[in-house]
PDB file of C-alpha atoms in Angstrom:
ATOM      1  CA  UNK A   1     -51.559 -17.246  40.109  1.00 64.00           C
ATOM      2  CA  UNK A   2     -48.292 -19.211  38.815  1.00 73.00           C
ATOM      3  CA  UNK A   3     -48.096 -18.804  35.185  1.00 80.00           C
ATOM      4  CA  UNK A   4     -46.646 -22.114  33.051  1.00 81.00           C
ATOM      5  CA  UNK A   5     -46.111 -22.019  29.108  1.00 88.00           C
ATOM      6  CA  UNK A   6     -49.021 -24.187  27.741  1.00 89.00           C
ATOM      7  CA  UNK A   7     -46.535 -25.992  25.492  1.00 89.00           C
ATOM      8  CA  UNK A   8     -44.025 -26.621  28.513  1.00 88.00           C
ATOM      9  CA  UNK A   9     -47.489 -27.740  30.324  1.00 88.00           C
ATOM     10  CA  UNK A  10     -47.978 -30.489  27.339  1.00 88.00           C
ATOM     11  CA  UNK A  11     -44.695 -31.826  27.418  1.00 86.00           C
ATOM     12  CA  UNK A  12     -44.728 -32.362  31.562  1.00 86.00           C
ATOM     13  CA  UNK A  13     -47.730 -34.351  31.343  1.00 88.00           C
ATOM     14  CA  UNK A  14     -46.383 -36.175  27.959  1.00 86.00           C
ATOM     15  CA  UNK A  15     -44.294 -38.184  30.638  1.00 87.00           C
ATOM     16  CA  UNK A  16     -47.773 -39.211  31.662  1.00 91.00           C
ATOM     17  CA  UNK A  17     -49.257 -39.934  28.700  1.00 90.00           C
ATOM     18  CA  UNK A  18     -48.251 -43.593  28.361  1.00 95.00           C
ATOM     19  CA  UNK A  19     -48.871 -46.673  29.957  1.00 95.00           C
ATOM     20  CA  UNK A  20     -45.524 -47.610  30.468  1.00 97.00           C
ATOM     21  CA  UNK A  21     -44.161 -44.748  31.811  1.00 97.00           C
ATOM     22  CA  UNK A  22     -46.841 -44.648  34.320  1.00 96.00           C
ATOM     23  CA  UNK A  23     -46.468 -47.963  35.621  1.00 97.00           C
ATOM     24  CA  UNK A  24     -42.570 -47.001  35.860  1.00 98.00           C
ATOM     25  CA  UNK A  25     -43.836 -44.561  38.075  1.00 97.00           C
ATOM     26  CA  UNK A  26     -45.887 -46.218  40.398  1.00 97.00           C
ATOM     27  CA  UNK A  27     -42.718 -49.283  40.590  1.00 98.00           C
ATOM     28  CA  UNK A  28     -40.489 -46.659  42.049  1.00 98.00           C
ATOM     29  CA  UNK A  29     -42.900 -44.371  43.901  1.00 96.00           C
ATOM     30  CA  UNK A  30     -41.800 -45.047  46.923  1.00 95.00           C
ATOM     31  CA  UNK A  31     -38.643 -46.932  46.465  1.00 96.00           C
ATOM     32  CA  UNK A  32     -35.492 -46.125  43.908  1.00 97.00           C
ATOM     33  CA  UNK A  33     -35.045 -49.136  41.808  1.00 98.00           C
ATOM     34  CA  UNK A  34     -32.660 -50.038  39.047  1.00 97.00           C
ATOM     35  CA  UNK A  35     -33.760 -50.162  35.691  1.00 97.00           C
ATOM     36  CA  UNK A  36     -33.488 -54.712  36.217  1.00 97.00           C
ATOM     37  CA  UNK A  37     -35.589 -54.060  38.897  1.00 98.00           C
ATOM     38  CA  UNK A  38     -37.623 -52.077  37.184  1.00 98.00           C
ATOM     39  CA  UNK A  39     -38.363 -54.536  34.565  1.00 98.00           C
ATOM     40  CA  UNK A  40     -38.915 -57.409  36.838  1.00 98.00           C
ATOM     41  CA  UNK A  41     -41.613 -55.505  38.040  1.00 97.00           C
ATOM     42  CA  UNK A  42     -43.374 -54.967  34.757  1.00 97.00           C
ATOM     43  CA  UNK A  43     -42.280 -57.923  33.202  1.00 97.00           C
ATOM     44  CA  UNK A  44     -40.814 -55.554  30.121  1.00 95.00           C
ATOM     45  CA  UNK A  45     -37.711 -55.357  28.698  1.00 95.00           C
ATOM     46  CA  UNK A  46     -34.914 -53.346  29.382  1.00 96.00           C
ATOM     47  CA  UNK A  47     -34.575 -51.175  26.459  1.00 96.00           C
ATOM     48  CA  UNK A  48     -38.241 -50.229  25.640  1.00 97.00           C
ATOM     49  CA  UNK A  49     -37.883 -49.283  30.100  1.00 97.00           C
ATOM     50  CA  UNK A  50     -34.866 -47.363  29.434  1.00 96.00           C
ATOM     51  CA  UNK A  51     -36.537 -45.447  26.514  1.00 96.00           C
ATOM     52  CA  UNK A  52     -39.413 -44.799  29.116  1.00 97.00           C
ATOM     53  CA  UNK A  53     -36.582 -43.658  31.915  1.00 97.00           C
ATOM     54  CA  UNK A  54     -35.290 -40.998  29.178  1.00 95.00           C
ATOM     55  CA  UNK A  55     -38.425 -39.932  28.418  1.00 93.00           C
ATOM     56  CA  UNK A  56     -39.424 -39.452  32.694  1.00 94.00           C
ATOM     57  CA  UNK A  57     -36.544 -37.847  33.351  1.00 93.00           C
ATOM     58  CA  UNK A  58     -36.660 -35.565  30.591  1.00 89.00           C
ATOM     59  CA  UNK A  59     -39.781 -34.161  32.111  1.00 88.00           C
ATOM     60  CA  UNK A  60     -38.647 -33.825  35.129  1.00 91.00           C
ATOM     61  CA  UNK A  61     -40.365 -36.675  37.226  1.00 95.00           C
ATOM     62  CA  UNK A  62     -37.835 -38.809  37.481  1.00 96.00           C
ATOM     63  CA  UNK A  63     -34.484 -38.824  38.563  1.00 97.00           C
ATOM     64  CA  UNK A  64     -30.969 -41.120  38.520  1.00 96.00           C
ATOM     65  CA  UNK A  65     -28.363 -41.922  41.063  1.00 96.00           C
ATOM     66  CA  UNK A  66     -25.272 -43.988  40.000  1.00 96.00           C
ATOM     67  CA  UNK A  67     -23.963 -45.967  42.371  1.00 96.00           C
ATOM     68  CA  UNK A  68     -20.844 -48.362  40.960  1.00 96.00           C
ATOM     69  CA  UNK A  69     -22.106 -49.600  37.670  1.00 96.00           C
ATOM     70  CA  UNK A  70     -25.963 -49.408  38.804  1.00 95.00           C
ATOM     71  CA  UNK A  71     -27.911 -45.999  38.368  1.00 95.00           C
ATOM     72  CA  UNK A  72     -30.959 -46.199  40.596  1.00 98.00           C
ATOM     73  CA  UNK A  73     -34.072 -44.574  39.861  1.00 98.00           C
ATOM     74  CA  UNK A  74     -36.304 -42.478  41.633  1.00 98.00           C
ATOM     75  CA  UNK A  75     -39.852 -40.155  41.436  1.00 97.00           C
ATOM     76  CA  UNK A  76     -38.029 -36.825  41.543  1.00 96.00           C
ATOM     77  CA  UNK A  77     -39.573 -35.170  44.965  1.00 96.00           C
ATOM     78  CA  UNK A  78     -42.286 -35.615  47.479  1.00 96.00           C
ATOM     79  CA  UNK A  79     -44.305 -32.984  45.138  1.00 95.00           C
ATOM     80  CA  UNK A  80     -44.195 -35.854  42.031  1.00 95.00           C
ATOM     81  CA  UNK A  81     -45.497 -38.621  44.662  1.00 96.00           C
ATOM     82  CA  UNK A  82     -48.132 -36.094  45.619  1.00 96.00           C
ATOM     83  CA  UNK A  83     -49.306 -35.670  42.210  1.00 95.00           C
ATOM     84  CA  UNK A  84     -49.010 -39.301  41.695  1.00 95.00           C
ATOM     85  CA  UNK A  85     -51.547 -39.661  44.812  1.00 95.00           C
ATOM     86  CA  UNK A  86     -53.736 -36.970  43.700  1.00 95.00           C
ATOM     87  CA  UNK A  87     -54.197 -38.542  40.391  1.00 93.00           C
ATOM     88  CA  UNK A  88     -55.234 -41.976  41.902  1.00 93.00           C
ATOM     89  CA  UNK A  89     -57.587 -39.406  44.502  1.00 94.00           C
ATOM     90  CA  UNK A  90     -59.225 -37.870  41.239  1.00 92.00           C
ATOM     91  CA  UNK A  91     -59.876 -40.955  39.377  1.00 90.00           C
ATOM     92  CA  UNK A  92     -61.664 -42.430  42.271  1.00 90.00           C
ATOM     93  CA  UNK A  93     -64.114 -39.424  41.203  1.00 88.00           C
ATOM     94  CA  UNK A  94     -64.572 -39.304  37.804  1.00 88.00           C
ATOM     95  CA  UNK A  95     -63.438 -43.551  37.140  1.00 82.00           C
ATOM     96  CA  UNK A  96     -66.772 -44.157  35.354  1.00 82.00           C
ATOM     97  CA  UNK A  97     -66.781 -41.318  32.902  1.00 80.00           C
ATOM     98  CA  UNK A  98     -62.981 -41.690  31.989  1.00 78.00           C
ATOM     99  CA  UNK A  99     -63.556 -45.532  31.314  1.00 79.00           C
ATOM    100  CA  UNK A 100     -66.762 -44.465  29.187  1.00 82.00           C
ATOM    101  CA  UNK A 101     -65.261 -41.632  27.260  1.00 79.00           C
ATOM    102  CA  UNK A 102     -64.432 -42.237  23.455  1.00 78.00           C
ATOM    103  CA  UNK A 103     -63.945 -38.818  22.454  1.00 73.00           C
ATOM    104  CA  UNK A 104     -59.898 -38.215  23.359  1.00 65.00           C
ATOM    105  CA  UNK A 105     -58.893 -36.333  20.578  1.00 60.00           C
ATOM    106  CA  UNK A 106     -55.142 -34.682  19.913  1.00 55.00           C
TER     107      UNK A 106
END
């Protein structure tokens, strides 16, 4: 069985901790987009994205391409989508009992 550092663990699904940064996700899932595109889509603004970018690449889910003065963004690798799609797959499950639970504690 493939052994991962708990701590290393927590900070991979940190990226997918926040609201933001999932919806970031799911904009460029399956299409690179630039970081205006990006907050057309969410209707945010461009530095509180670009925090959110940092923070996605950092744990390695998301990944940049410049291109000219545009850097395009993009869900690192089929294997990110598939989690992604899995997640969504999982929720359809459990959807009641996450929406009823009050006991998330850090």
């Amino acid at each position: 069985m493939l052994q991962v550092d708990i701590d290393t663990k927590m900070k991979f699904l940190h990226g997918l901790s926040n609201k933001t940064r999932v919806q970031i996700l799911e904009s460029i899932k399956e299409d690179e987009k630039t970081v205006s595109q990006i907050v057309q889509d969410l209707n945010g603004n461009q530095s509180n994205i670009s925090q959110h970018l940092t923070c996605l690449k950092g744990c390695g889910l998301v990944v940049g391409r410049q291109d000219g003065k545009y850097v395009y963004y993009r869900v690192r690798n089929q294997l990110v989508r598939d989690l992604l799609t899995m997640i969504d797959v999982v929720l359809e499950d459990v959807e009641k009992d996450v929406a009823c639970c009050d006991s998330h504690i850090d």
